[in-house]
Short mmCIF file of N, CA and C in Angstrom, two decimals:
data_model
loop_
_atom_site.label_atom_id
_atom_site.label_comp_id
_atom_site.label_asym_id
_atom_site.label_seq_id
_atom_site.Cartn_x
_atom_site.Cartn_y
_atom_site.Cartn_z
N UNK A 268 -7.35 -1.97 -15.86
CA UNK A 268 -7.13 -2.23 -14.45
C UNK A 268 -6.43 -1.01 -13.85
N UNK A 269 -7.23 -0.73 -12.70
CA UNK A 269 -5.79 0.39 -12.18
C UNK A 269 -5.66 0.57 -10.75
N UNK A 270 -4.53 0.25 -10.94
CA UNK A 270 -3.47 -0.30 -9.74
C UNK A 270 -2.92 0.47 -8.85
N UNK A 271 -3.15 0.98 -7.90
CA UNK A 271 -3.03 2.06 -6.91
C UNK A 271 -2.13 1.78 -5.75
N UNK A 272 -1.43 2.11 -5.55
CA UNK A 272 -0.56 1.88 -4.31
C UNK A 272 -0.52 2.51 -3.25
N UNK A 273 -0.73 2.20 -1.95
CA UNK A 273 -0.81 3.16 -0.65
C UNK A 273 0.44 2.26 0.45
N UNK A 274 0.84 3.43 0.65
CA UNK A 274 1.75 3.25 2.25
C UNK A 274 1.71 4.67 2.91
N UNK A 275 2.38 4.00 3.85
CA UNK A 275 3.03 5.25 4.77
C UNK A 275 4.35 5.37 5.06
N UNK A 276 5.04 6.47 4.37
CA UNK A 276 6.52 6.11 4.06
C UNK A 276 7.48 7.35 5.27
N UNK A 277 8.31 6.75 5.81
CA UNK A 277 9.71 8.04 5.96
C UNK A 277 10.37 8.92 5.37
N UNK A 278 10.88 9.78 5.74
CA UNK A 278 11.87 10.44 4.45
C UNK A 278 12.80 9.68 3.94
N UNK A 279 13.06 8.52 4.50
CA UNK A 279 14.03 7.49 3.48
C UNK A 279 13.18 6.70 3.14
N UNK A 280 12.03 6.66 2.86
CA UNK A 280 11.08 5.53 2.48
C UNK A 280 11.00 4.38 3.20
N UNK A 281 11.24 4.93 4.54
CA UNK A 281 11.09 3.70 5.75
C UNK A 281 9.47 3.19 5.34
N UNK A 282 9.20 1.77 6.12
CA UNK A 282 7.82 1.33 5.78
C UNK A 282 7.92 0.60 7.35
N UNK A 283 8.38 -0.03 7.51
CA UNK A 283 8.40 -0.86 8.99
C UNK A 283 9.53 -1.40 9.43
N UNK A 284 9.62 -2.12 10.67
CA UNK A 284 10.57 -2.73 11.56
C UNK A 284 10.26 -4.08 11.90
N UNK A 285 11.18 -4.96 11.58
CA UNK A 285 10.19 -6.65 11.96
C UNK A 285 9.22 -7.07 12.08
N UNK A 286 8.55 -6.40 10.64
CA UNK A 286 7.23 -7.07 10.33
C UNK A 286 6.01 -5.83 10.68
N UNK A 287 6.34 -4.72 11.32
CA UNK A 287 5.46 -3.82 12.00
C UNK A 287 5.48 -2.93 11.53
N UNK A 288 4.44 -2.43 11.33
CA UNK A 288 4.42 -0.43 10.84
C UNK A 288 5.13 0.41 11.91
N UNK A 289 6.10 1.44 11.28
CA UNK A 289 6.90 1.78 12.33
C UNK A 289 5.75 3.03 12.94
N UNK A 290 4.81 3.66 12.21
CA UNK A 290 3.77 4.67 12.31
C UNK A 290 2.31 4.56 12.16
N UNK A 291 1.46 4.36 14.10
CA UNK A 291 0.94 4.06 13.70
C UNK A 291 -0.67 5.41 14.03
N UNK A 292 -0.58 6.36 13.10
CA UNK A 292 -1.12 7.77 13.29
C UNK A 292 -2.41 7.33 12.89
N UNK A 293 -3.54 7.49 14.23
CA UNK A 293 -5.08 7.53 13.89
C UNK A 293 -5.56 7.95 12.52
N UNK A 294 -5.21 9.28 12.52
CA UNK A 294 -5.90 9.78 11.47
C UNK A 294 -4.96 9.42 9.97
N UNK A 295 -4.52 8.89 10.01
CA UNK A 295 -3.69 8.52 8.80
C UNK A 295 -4.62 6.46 8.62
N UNK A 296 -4.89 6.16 10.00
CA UNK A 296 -5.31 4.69 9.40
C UNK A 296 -6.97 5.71 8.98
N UNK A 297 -7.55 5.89 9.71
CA UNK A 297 -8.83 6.36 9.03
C UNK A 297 -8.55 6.65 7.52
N UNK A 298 -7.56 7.51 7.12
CA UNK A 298 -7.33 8.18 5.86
C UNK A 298 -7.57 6.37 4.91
N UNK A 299 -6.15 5.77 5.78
CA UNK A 299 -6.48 4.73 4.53
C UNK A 299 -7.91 3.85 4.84
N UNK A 300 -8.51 3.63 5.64
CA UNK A 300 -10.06 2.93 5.29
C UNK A 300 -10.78 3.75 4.45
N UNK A 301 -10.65 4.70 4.76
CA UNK A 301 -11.19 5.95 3.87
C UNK A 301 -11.29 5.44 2.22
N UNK A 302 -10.09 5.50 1.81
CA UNK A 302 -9.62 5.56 0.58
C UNK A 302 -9.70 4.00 -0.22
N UNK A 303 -9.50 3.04 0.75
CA UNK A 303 -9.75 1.81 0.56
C UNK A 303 -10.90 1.16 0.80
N UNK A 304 -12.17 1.56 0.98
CA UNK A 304 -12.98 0.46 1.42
C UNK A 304 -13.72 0.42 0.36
N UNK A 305 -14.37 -0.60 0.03
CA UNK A 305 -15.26 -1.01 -1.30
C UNK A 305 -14.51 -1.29 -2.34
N UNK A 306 -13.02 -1.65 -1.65
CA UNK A 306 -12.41 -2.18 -3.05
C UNK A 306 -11.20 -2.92 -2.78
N UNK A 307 -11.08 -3.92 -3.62
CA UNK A 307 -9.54 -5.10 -3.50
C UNK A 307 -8.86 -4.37 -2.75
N UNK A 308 -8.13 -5.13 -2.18
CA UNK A 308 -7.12 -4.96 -1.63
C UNK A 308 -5.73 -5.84 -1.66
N UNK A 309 -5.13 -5.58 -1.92
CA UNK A 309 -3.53 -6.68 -2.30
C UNK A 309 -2.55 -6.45 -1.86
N UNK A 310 -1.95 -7.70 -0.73
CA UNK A 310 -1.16 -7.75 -0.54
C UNK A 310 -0.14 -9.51 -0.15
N UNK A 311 0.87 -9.34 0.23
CA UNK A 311 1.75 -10.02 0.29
C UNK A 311 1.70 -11.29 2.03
N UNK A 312 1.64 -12.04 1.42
CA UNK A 312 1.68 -12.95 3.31
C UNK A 312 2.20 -12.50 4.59
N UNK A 313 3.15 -11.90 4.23
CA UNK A 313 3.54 -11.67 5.69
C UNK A 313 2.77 -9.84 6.60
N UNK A 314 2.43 -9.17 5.20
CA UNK A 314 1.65 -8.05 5.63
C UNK A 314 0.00 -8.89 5.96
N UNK A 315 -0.64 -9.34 5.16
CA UNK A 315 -1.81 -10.22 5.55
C UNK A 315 -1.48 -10.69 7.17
N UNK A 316 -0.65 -11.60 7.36
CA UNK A 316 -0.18 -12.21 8.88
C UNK A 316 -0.14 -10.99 10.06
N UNK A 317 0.29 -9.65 9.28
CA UNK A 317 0.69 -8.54 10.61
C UNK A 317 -0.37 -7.54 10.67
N UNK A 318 -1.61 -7.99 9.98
CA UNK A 318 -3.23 -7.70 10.48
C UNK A 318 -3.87 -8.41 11.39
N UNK A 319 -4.32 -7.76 12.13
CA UNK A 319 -5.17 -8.01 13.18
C UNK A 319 -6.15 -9.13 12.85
N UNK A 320 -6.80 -9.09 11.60
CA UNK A 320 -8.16 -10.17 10.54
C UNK A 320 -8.12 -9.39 9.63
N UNK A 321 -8.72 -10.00 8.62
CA UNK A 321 -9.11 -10.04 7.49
C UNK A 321 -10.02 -8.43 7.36
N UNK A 322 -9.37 -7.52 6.60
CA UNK A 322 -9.96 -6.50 6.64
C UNK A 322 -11.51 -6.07 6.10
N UNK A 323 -12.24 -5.73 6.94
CA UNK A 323 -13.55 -6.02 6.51
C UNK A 323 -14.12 -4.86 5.19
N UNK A 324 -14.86 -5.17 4.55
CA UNK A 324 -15.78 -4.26 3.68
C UNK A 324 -14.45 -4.09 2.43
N UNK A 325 -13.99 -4.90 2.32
CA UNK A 325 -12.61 -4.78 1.00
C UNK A 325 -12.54 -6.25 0.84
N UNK A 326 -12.55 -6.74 -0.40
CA UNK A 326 -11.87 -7.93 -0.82
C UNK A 326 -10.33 -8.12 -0.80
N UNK A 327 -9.94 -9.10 0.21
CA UNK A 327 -8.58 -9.14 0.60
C UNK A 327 -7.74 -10.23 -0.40
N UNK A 328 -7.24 -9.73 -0.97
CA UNK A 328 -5.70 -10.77 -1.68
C UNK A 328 -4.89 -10.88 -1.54
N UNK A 329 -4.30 -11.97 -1.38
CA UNK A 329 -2.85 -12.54 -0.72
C UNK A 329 -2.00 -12.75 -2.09
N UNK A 330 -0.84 -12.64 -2.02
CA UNK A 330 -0.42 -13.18 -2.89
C UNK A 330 1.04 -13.64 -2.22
N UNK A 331 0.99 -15.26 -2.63
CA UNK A 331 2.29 -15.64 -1.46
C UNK A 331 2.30 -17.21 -2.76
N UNK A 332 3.53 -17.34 -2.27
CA UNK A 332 3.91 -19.18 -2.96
C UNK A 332 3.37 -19.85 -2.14
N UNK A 333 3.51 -19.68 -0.82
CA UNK A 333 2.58 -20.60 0.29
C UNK A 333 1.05 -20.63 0.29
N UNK A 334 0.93 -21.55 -0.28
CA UNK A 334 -0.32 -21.88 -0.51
C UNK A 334 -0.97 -22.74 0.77
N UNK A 335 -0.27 -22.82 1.79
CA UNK A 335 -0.85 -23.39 2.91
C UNK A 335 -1.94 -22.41 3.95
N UNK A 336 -2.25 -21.30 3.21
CA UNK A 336 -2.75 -19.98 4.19
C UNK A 336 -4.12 -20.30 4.36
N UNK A 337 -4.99 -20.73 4.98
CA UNK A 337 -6.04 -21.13 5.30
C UNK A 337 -6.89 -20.27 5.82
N UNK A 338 -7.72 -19.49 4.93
CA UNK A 338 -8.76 -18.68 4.88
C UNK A 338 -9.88 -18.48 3.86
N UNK A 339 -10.97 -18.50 4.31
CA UNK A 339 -11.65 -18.59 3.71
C UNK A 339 -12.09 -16.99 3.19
N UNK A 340 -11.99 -16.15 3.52
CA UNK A 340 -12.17 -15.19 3.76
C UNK A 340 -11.15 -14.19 2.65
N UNK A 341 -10.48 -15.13 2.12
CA UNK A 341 -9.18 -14.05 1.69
C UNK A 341 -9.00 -14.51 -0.11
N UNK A 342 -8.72 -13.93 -1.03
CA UNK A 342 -8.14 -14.81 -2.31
C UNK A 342 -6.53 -14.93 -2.09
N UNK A 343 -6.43 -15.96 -2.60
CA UNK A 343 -5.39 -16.17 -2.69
C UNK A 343 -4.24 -16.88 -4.00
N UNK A 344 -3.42 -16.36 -4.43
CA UNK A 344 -2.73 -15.81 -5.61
C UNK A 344 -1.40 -16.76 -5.38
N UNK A 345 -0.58 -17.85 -6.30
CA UNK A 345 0.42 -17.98 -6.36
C UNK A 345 1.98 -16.71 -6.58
N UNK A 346 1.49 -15.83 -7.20
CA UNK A 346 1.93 -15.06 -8.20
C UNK A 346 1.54 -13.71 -8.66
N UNK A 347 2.32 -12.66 -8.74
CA UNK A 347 1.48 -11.36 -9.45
C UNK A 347 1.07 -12.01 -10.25
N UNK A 348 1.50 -12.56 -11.54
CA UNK A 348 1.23 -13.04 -13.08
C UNK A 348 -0.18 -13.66 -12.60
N UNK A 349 -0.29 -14.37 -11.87
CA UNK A 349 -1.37 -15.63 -11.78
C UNK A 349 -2.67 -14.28 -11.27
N UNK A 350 -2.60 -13.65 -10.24
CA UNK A 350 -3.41 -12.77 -10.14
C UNK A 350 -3.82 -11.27 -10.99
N UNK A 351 -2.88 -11.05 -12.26
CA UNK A 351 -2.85 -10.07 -12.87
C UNK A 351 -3.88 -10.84 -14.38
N UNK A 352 -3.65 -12.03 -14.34
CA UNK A 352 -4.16 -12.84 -15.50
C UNK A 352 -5.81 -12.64 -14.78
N UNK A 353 -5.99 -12.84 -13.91
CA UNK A 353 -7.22 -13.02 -13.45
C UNK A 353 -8.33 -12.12 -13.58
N UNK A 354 -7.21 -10.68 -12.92
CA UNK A 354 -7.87 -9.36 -12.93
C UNK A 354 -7.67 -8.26 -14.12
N UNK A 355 -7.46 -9.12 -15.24
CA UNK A 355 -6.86 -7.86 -16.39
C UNK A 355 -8.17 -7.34 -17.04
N UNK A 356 -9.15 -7.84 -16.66
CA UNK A 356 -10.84 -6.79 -17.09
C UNK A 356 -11.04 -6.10 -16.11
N UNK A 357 -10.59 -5.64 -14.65
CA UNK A 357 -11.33 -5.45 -14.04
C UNK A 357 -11.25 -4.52 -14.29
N UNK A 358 -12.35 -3.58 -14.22
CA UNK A 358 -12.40 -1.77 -14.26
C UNK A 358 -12.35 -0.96 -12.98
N UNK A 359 -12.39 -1.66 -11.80
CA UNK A 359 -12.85 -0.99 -10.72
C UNK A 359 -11.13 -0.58 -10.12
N UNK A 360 -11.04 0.13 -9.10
CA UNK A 360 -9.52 0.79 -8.47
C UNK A 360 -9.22 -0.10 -7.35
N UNK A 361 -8.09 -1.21 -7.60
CA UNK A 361 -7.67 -1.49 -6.96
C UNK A 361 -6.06 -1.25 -5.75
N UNK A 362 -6.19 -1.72 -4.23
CA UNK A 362 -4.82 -0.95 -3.75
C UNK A 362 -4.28 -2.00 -3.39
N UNK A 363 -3.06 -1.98 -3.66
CA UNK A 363 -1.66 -2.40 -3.01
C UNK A 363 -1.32 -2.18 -1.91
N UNK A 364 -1.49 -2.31 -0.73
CA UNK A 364 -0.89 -2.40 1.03
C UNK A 364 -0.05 -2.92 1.66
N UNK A 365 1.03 -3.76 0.35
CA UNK A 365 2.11 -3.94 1.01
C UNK A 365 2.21 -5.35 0.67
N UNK A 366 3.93 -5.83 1.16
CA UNK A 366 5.22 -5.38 2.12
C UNK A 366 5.76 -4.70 0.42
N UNK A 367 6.91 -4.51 0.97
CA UNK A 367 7.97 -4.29 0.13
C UNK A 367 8.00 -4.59 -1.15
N UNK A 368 8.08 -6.19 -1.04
CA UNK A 368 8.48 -6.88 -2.37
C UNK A 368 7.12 -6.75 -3.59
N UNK A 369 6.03 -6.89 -2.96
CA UNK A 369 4.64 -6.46 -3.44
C UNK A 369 4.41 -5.28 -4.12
N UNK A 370 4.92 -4.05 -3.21
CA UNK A 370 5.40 -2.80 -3.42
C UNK A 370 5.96 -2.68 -5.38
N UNK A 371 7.65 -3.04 -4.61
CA UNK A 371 8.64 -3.22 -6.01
C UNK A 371 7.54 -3.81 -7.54
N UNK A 372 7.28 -5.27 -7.31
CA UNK A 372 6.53 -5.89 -8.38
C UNK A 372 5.68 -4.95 -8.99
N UNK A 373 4.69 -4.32 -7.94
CA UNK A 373 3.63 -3.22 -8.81
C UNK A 373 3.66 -2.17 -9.39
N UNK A 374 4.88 -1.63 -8.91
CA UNK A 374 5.31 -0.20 -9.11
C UNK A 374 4.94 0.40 -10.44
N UNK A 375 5.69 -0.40 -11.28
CA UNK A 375 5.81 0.05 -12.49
C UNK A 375 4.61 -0.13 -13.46
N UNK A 376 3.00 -0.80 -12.89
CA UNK A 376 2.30 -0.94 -13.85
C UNK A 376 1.23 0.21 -12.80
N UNK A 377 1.35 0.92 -11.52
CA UNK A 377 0.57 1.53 -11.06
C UNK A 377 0.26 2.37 -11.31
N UNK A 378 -1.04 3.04 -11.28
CA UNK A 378 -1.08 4.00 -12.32
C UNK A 378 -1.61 5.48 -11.27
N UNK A 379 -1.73 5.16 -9.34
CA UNK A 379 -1.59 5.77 -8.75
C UNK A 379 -0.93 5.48 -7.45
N UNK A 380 -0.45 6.78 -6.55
CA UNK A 380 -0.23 6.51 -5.42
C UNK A 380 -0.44 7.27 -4.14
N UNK A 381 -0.87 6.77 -3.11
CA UNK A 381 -1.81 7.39 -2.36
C UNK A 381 -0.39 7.12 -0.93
N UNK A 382 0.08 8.13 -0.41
CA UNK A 382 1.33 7.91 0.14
C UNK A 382 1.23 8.75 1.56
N UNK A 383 1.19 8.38 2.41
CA UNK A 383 1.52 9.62 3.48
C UNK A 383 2.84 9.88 4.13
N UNK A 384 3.11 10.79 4.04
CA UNK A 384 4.80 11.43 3.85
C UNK A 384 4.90 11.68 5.43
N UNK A 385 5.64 11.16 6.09
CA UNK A 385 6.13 11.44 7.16
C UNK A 385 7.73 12.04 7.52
N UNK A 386 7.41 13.25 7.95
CA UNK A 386 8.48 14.04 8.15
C UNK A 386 9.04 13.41 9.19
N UNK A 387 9.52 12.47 9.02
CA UNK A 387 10.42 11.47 10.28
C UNK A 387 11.88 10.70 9.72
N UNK A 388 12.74 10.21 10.12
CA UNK A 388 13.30 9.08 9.98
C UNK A 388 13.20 8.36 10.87
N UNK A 389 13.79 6.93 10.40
CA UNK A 389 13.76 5.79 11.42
C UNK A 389 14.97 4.97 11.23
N UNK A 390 15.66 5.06 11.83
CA UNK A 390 16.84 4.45 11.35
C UNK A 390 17.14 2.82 12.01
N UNK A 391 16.24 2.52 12.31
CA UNK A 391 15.63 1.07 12.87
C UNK A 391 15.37 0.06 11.59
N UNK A 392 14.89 1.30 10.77
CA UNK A 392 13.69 0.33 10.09
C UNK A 392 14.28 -0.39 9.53
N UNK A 393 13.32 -1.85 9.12
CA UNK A 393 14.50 -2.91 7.48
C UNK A 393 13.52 -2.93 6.10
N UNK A 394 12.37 -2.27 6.78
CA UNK A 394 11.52 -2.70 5.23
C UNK A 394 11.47 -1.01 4.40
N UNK A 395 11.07 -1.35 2.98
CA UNK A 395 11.42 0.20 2.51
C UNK A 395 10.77 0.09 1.30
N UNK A 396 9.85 1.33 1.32
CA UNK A 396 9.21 1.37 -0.09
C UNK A 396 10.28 1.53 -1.39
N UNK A 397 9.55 0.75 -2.59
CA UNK A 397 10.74 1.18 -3.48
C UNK A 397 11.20 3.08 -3.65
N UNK A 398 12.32 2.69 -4.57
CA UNK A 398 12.50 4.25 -4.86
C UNK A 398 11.97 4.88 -6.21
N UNK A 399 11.33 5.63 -6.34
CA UNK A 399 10.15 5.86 -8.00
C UNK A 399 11.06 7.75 -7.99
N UNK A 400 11.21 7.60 -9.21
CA UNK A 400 11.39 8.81 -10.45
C UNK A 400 10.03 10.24 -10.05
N UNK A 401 9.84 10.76 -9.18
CA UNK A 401 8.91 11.50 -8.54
C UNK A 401 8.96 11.98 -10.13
N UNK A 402 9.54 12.66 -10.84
CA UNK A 402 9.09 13.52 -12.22
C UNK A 402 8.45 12.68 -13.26
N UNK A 403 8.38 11.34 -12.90
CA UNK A 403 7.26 10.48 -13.92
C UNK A 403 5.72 10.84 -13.16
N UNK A 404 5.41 11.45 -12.25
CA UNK A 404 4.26 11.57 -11.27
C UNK A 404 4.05 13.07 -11.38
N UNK A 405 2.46 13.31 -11.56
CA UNK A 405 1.78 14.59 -11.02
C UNK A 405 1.43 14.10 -9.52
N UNK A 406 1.70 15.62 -8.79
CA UNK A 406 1.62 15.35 -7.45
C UNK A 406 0.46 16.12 -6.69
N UNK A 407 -0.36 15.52 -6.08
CA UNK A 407 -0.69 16.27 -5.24
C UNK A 407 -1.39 15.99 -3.85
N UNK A 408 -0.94 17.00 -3.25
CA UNK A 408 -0.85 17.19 -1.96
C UNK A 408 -2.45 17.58 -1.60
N UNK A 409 -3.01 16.43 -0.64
CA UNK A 409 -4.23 15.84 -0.58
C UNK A 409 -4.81 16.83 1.21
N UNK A 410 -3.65 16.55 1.85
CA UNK A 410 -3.92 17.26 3.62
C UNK A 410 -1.89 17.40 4.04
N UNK A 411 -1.92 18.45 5.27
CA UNK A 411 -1.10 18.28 5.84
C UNK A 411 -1.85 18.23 7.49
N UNK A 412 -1.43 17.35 7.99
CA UNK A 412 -1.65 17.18 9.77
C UNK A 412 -0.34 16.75 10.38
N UNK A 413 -0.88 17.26 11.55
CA UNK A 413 0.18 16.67 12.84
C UNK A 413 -0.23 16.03 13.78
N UNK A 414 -0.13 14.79 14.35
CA UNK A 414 -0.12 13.85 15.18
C UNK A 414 0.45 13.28 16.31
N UNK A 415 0.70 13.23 17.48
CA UNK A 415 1.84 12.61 18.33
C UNK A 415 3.00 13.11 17.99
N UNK A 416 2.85 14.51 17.75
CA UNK A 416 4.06 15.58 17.59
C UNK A 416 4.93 14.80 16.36
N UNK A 417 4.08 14.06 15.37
CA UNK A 417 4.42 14.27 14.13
C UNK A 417 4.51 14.30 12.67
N UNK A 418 4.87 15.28 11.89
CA UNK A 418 3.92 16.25 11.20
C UNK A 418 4.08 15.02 9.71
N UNK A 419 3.44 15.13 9.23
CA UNK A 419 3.07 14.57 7.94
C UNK A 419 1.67 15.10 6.63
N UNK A 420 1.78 14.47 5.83
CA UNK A 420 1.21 14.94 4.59
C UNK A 420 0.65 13.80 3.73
N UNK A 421 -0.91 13.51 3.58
CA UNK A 421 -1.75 12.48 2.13
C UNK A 421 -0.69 13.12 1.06
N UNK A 422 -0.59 12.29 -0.17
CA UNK A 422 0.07 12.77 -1.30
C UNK A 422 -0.70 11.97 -1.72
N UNK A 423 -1.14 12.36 -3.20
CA UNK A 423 -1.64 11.61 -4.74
C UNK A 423 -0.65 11.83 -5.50
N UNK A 424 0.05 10.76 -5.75
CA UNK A 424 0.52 10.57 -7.10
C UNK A 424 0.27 9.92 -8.22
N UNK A 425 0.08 10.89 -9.49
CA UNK A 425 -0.27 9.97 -10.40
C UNK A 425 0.44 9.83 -11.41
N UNK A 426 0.35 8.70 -11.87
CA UNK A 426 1.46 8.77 -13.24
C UNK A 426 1.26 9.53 -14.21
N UNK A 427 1.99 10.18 -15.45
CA UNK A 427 2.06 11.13 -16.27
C UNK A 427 1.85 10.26 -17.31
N UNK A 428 1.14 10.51 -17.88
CA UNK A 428 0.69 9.87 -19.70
C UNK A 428 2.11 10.27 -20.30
#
C-alpha cells in the first residue's frame, strides 16, 4: 500500500482556520487534482464536510466514528485500523487530504509527501500539519510559483529506506 500525503502547509505548518483552508492558490488546487485524480482519496469528516461535494474522478473516504454521514457516494471507515485492514493489498497510490488528526495517524506509515510550502505565516490559524524529522525524507523540489503576491513551492517527499 502506499500512502501519500498532500497539504498545503505555512512555515509553521499552518493548515487552516475554523475548518477552512487558510490558502486558497489556483494553481496550487489544479496542482493537487493534478496529482490526485484516479485515485483514493482519504480523509477525515470534518475535511469531507468543508468540500464543496464529493470530489469527482477519485474514490472518496471518510473516516469518522460518526457513522451517521449519509452518502452514497463516499466510503466510509469507522477507523484507520478498520480501513487499513481493508486496503492492505492495495497496490495502487493512495492520498491523505486531511484534517490534522488524519494527518498525525498516517504519518508514520506514509511512504510519500506531496506538500506545497508556503512562504507565509498565519498566526490565526488552529489546525497544523504534524511536525516530521525532514532528514528521514529525500526531498524534492517539484515547482516554485508566485500567486496573489505569494510565493510558494510543490515539494516531494519521500521516505528514506
Amino acid at each position: 500500500m502506499n500512502i501519500n500525503l498532500i497539504a498545503a502547509i505555512g512555515k509553521n505548518n499552518e493548515l487552516g482556520i475554523n475548518g477552512d483552508l487558510i490558502w486558497k492558490l489556483p494553481s496550487d488546487m489544479k496542482f493537487f487534482k493534478n496529482i490526485t485524480m484516479g485515485h483514493p482519496i482519504v480523509m477525515g469528516r470534518k475535511t469531507f464536510e468543508s468540500l464543496p461535494k464529493v470530489l469527482p474522478g477519485r474514490k472518496n473516504i471518510v473516516i469518522s466514528r460518526n457513522t451517521d454521514i449519509l452518502n452514497k457516494e463516499i466510503e466510509l471507515y469507522k477507523s484507520i485500523k478498520e480501513f487499513l485492514l481493508v486496503y492492505s493489498n492495495y497496490n495502487e497510490e493512495i492520498f491523505v487530504i486531511g484534517g490534522a488528526s488524519i494527518y498525525q495517524q498516517f504519518i508514520d506509515i506514509a511512504t510519500k509527501m506531496y506538500l506545497t510550502e508556503i512562504d507565509e505565516v498565519e498566526p490565526n490559524a488552529n489546525v497544523f500539519f504534524p511536525r516530521f524529522e525532514k532528514d528521514e525524507w529525500n526531498c524534492e523540489k517539484l515547482s516554485e510559483l508566485e500567486e496573489q503576491n505569494i510565493k510558494y513551492r510543490h515539494v516531494l517527499y519521500k521516505r528514506k529506506v
